[in-house]
Short mmCIF file of C-alpha atoms in Angstrom, two decimals:
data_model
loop_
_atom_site.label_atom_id
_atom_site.label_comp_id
_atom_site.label_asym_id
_atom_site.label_seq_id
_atom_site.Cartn_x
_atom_site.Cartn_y
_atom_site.Cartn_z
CA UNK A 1 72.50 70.32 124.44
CA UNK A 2 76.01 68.66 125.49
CA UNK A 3 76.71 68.54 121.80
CA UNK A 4 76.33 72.47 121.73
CA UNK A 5 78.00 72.95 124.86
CA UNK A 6 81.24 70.65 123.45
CA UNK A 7 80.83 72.85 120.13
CA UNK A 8 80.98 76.49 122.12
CA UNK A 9 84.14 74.74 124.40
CA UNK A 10 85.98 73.99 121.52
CA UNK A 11 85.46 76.90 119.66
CA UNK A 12 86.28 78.79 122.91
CA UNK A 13 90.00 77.05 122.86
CA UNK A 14 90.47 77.64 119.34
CA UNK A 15 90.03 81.67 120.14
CA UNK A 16 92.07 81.19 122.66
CA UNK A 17 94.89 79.37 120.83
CA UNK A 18 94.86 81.26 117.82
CA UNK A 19 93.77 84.67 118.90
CA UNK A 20 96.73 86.53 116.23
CA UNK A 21 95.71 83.98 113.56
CA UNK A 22 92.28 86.39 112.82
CA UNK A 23 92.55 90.49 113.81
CA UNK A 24 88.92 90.28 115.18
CA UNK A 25 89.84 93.26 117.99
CA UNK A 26 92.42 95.49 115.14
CA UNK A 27 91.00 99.43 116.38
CA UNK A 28 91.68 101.59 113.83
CA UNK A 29 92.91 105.41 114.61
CA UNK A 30 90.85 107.18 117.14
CA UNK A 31 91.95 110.20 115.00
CA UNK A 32 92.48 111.09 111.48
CA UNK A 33 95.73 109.90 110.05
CA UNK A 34 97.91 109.65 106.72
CA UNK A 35 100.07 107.03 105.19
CA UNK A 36 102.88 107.32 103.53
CA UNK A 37 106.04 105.84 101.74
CA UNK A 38 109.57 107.15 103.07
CA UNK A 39 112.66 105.74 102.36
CA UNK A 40 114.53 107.85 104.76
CA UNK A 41 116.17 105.53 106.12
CA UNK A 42 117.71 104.15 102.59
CA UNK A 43 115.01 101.42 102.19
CA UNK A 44 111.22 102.09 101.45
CA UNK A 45 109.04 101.77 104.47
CA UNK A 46 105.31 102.40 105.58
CA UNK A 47 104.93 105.59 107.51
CA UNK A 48 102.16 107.14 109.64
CA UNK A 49 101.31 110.37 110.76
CA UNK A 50 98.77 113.19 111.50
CA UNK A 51 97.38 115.48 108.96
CA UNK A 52 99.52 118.46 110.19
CA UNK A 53 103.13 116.31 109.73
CA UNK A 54 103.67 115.33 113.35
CA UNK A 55 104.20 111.98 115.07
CA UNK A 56 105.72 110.36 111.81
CA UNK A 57 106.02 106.74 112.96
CA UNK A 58 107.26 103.69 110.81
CA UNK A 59 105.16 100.44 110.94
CA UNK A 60 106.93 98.40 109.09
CA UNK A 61 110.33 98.41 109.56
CA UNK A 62 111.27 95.43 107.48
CA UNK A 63 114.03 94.99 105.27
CA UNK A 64 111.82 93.88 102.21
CA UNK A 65 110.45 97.50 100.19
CA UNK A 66 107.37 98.07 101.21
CA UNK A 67 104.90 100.74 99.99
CA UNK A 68 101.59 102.33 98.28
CA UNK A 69 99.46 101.51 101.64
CA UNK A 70 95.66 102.49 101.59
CA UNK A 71 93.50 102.31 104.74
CA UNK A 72 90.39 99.59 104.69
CA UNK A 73 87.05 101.29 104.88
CA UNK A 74 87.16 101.06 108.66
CA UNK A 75 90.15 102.02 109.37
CA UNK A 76 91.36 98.32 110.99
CA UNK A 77 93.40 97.15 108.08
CA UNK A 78 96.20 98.37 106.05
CA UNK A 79 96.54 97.15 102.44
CA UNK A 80 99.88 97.35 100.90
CA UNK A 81 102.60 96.28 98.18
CA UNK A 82 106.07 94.72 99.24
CA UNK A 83 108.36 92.73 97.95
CA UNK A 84 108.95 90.36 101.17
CA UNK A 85 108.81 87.05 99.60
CA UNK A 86 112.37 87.13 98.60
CA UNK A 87 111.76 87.16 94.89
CA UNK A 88 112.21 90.92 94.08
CA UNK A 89 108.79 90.59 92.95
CA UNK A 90 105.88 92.92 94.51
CA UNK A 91 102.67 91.63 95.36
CA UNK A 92 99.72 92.35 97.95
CA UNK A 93 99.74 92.25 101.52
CA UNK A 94 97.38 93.08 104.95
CA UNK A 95 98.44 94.18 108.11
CA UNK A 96 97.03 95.55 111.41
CA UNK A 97 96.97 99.43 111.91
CA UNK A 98 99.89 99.34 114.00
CA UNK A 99 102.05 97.38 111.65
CA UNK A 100 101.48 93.68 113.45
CA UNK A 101 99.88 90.63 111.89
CA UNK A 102 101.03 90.89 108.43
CA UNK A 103 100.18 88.37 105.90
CA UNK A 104 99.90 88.19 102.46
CA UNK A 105 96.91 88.52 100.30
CA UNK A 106 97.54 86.15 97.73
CA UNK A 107 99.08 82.26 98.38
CA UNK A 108 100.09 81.76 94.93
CA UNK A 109 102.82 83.71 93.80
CA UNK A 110 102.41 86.07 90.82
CA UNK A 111 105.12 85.87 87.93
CA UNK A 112 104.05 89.73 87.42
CA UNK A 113 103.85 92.97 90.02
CA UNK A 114 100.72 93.45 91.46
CA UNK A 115 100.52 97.07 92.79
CA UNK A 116 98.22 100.10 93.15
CA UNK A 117 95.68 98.45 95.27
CA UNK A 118 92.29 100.08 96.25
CA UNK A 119 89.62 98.54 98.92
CA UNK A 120 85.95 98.44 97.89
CA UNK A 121 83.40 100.33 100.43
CA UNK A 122 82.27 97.07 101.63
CA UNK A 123 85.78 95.69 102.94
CA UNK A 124 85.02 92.31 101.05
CA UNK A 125 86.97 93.44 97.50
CA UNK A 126 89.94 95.23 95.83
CA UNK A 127 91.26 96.19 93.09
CA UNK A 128 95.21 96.51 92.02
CA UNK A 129 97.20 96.98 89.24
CA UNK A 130 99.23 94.20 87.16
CA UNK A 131 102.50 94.48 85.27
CA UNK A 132 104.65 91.56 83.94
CA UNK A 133 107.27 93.40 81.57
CA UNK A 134 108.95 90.05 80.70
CA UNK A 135 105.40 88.65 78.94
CA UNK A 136 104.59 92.09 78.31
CA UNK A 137 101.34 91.80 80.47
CA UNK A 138 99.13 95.10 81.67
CA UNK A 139 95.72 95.31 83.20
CA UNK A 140 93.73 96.09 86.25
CA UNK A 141 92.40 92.84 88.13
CA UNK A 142 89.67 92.73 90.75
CA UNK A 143 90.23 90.89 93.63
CA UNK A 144 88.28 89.29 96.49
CA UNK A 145 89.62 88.75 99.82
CA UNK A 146 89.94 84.46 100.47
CA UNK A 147 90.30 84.13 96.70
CA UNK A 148 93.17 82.81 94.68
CA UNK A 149 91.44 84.25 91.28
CA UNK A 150 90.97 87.67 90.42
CA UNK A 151 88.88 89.35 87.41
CA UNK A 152 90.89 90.76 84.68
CA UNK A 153 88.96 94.30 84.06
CA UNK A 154 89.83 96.79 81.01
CA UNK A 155 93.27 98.18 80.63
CA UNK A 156 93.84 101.13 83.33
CA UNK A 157 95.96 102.51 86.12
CA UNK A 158 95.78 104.12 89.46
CA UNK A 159 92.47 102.75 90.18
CA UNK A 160 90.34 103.98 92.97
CA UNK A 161 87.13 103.30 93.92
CA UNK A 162 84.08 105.22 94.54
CA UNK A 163 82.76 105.68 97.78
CA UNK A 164 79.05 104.73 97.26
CA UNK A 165 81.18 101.41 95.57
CA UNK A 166 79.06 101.55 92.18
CA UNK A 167 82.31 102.91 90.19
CA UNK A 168 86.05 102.74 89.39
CA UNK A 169 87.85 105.85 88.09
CA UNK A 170 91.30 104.99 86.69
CA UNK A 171 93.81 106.40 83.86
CA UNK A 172 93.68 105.37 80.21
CA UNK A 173 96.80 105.90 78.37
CA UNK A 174 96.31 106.69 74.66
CA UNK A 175 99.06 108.22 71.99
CA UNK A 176 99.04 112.13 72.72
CA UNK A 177 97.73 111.46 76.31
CA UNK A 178 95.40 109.78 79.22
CA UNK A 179 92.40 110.16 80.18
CA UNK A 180 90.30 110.29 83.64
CA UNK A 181 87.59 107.02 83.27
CA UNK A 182 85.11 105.95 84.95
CA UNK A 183 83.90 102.19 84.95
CA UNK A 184 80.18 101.16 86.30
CA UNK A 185 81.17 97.92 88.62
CA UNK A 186 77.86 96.47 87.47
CA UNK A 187 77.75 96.70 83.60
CA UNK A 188 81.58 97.63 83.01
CA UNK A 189 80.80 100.33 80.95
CA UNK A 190 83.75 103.51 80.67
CA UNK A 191 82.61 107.34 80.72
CA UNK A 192 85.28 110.05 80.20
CA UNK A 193 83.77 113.13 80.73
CA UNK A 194 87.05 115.25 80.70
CA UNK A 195 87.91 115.89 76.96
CA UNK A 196 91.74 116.20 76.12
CA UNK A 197 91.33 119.28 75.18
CA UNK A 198 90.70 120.67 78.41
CA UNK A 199 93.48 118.64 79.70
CA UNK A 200 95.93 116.58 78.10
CA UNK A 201 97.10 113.85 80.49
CA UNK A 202 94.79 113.29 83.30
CA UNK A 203 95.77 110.31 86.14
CA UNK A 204 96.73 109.28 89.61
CA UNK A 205 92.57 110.02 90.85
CA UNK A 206 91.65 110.53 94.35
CA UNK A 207 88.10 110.51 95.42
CA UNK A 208 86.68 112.62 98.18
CA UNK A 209 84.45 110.80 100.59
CA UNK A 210 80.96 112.27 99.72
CA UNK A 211 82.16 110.87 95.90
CA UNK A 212 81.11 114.57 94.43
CA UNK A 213 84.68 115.51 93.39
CA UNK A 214 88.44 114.07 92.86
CA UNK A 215 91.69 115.01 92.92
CA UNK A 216 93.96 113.97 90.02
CA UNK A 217 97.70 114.31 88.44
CA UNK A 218 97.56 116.58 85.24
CA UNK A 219 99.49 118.32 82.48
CA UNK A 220 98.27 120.50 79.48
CA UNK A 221 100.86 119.98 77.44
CA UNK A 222 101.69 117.32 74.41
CA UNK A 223 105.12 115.31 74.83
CA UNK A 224 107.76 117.43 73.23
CA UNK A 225 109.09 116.53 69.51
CA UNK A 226 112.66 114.76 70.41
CA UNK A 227 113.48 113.39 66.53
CA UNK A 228 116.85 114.60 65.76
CA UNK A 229 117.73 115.96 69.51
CA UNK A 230 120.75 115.20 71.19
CA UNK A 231 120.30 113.01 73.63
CA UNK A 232 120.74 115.48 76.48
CA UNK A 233 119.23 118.38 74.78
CA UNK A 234 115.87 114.92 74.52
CA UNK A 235 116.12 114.49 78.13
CA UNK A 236 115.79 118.08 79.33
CA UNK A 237 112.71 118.52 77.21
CA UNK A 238 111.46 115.59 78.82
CA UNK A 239 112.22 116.66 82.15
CA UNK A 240 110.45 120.20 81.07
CA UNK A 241 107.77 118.40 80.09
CA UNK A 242 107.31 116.30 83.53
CA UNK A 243 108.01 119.22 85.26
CA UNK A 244 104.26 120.55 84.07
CA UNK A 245 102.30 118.07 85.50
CA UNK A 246 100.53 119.64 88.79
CA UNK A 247 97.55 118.98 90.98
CA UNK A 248 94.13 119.71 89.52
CA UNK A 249 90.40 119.00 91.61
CA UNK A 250 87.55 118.04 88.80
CA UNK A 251 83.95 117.52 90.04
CA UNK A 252 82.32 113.87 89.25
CA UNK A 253 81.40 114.81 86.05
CA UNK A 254 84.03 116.97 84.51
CA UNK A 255 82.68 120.43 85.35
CA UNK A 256 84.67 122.67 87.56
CA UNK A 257 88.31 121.61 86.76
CA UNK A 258 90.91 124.02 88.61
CA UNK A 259 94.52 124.07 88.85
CA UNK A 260 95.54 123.91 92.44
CA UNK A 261 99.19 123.86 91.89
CA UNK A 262 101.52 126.11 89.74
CA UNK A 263 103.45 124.80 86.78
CA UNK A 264 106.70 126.89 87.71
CA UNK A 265 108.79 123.83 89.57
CA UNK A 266 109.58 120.53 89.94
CA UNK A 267 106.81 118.14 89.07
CA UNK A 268 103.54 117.92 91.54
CA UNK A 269 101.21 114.68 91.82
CA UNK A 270 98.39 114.58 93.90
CA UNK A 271 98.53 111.62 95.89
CA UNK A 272 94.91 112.10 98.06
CA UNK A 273 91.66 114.53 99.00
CA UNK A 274 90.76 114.53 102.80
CA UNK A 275 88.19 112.78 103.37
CA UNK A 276 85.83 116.16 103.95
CA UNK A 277 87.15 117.52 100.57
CA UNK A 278 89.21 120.41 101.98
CA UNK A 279 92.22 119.44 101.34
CA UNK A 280 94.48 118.01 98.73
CA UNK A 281 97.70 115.88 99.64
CA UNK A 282 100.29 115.84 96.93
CA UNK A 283 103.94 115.55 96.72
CA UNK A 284 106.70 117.72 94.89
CA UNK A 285 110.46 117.61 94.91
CA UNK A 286 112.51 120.12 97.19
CA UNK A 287 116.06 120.76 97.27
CA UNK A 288 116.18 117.18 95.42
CA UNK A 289 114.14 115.25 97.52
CA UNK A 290 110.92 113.96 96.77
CA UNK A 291 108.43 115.51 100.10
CA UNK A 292 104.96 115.49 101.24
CA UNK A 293 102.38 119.04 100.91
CA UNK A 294 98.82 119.80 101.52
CA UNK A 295 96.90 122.28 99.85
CA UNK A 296 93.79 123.73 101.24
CA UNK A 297 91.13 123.79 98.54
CA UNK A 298 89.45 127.26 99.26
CA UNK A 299 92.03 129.27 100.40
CA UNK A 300 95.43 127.88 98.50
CA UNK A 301 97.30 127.77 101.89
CA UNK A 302 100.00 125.02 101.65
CA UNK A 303 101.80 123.06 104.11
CA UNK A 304 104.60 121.12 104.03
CA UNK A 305 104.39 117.74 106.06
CA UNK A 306 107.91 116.03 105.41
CA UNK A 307 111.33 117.36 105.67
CA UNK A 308 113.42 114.37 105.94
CA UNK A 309 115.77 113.96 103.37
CA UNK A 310 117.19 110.34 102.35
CA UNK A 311 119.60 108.58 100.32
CA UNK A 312 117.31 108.40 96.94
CA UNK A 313 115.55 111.79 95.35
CA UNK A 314 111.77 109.67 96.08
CA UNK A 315 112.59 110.31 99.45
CA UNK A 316 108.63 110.68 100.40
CA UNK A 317 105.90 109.76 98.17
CA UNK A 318 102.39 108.40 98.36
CA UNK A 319 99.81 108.97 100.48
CA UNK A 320 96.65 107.77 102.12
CA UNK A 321 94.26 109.78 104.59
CA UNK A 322 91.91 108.46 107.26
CA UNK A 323 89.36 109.95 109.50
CA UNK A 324 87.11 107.58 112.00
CA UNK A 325 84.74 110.36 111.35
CA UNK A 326 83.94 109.57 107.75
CA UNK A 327 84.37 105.86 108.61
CA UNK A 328 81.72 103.59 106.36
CA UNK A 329 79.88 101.28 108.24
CA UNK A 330 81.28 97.55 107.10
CA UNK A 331 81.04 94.67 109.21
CA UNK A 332 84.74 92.80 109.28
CA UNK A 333 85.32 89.78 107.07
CA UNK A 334 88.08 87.79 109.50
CA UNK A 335 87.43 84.80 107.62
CA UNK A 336 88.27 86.14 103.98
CA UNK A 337 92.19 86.71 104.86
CA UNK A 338 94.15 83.85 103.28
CA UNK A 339 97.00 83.60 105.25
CA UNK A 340 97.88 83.48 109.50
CA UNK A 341 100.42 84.96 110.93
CA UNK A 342 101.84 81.78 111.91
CA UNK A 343 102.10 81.50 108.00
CA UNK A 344 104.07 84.47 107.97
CA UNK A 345 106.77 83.74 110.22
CA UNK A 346 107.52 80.71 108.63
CA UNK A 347 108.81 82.28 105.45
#
């Protein structure tokens, strides 16, 4: 009995010691929220604000870029990509809802970018992008939180994963195009059920919360033929070209694709669905900078949530949205973060 009472003291002091080294009390948003990149200030930081553009607040506010931020499952952790360690190279890191406690996800240092990171409905997971352009490396990895190793999984991009967690849909590049795929996280198998020929390039996917429908980046249209162009008469068909990608919404299995979005202006990329399906966040240059919209799905009505200009055209990008009311129920994992705070401020 002593021994159990010495065990339950010293744990006690421990908590009491160390009570920033584990977020067991992080509350996520009593209210639905989006993240966002800015670099309104002339460096890219982590933004947060509601769904109708108010109470834009930075959490970052570090001199390192930091950007791409998805919410956790719950809502109590923020998973982004920054380039903090001083190398110039991006790589994975967790912090509180509020911006505190950040730590990185990873102890070992990639010689790569890791980027594009999506959480897995259970918390536990995730999965990320990886580039290294000086061994010529590209893949999607999986990742488990309190791991050093992660799975290398078939070649993609902008993965995201399913709500009901028994899928990953992602973009496959080919020659004339990409395509919208879908991998089973059990057997690995791909399904594309959207044929090229209903649209060409097909990426950047953004699942709704029920997992009946997504939104995703697309364009009809082949690259243009540049052989024997100038090379600014080749660069203004290219930006044409760019210019006609625009926001589609697809159901699960290909049926029901619909242009949201115009092809008439700058460049549109859907960036997330609310969680309810309603609504479609996306981003599209104006008067040179880079801001942030929302569609509404039934009606077409379109707001515009950013109109801060900044030094750079990306002046807003990105986006993640949040609502406690669609919040999955996962029990935290404290124990699977690899790094303390205390870790942190020592670098």
């Amino acid at each position: 009995m002593k021994m159990i009472q010495s065990l339950i003291f010293v744990l006690l002091i421990v908590f009491v010691l160390n009570v920033s080294t584990f977020p067991l009390f992080a509350k996520a948003p009593p209210t639905p929220k989006i993240l966002f990149t800015s670099s309104r200030d002339g460096n890219r930081e982590i933004y947060m604000m509601n769904p109708n553009g108010s109470e834009q607040v930075n959490l970052t506010q570090h001199r390192a870029e930091d950007m791409t931020a998805v919410w956790s499952p719950r809502g109590d952790k923020i998973l982004f990509v920054s380039n903090r360690q001083g190398t110039g190279v991006r790589d994975l890191y967790v912090m509180d809802p509020d911006g505190s406690n950040v730590r990185r996800v990873f102890k070992r240092r990639a010689k790569g970018q890791r980027r594009s990171p999506a959480w897995s409905p259970d918390g536990k997971q995730f999965i990320y992008s990886y580039v290294d352009w000086d061994r010529w490396e590209f893949g999607l990895y999986l990742g488990t939180f309190g791991e050093e190793d992660a799975e290398e999984l078939p070649y993609g991009s902008s993965p995201e994963w399913s709500p009901d967690g028994t899928e990953i849909a992602y973009s496959i590049s080919h020659q004339f195009g990409s395509r919208l795929t879908f991998m089973d996280v059990r057997t690995r198998k791909q399904e594309q059920p959207l044929p090229d020929k209903v649209l060409q390039w097909q990426s950047g996917p953004c699942w709704s919360a029920v997992g009946d429908r997504l939104a995703i980046s697309g364009n009809r249209h082949l690259l243009p033929v540049i052989d024997g162009k100038g090379l600014d008469e080749a660069r203004a068909l290219h930006e044409a070209w760019r210019d006609k990608f625009t926001v589609f919404i697809v159901n699960r299995d290909g049926t029901g694709l619909r242009q949201l979005i115009e092809e008439d202006g700058s460049r549109a990329g859907a960036s997330a669905l609310s969680p309810d399906g309603s609504e479609v966040l996306y981003t599209r240059t104006i008067n040179g900078h880079r801001q942030l919209f929302k569609i509404d799905v039934n009606s077409g009505v379109r707001t515009q949530l950013t109109h801060i200009a900044g030094p750079f055209r990306e002046t807003n990008a990105g986006g993640d949205w949040f609502d406690p009311a669609y919040t999955l129920s996962v029990s935290p994992q404290p124990h699977l973060l690899t790094t303390t705070w205390g870790d942190v401020k020592k670098q």
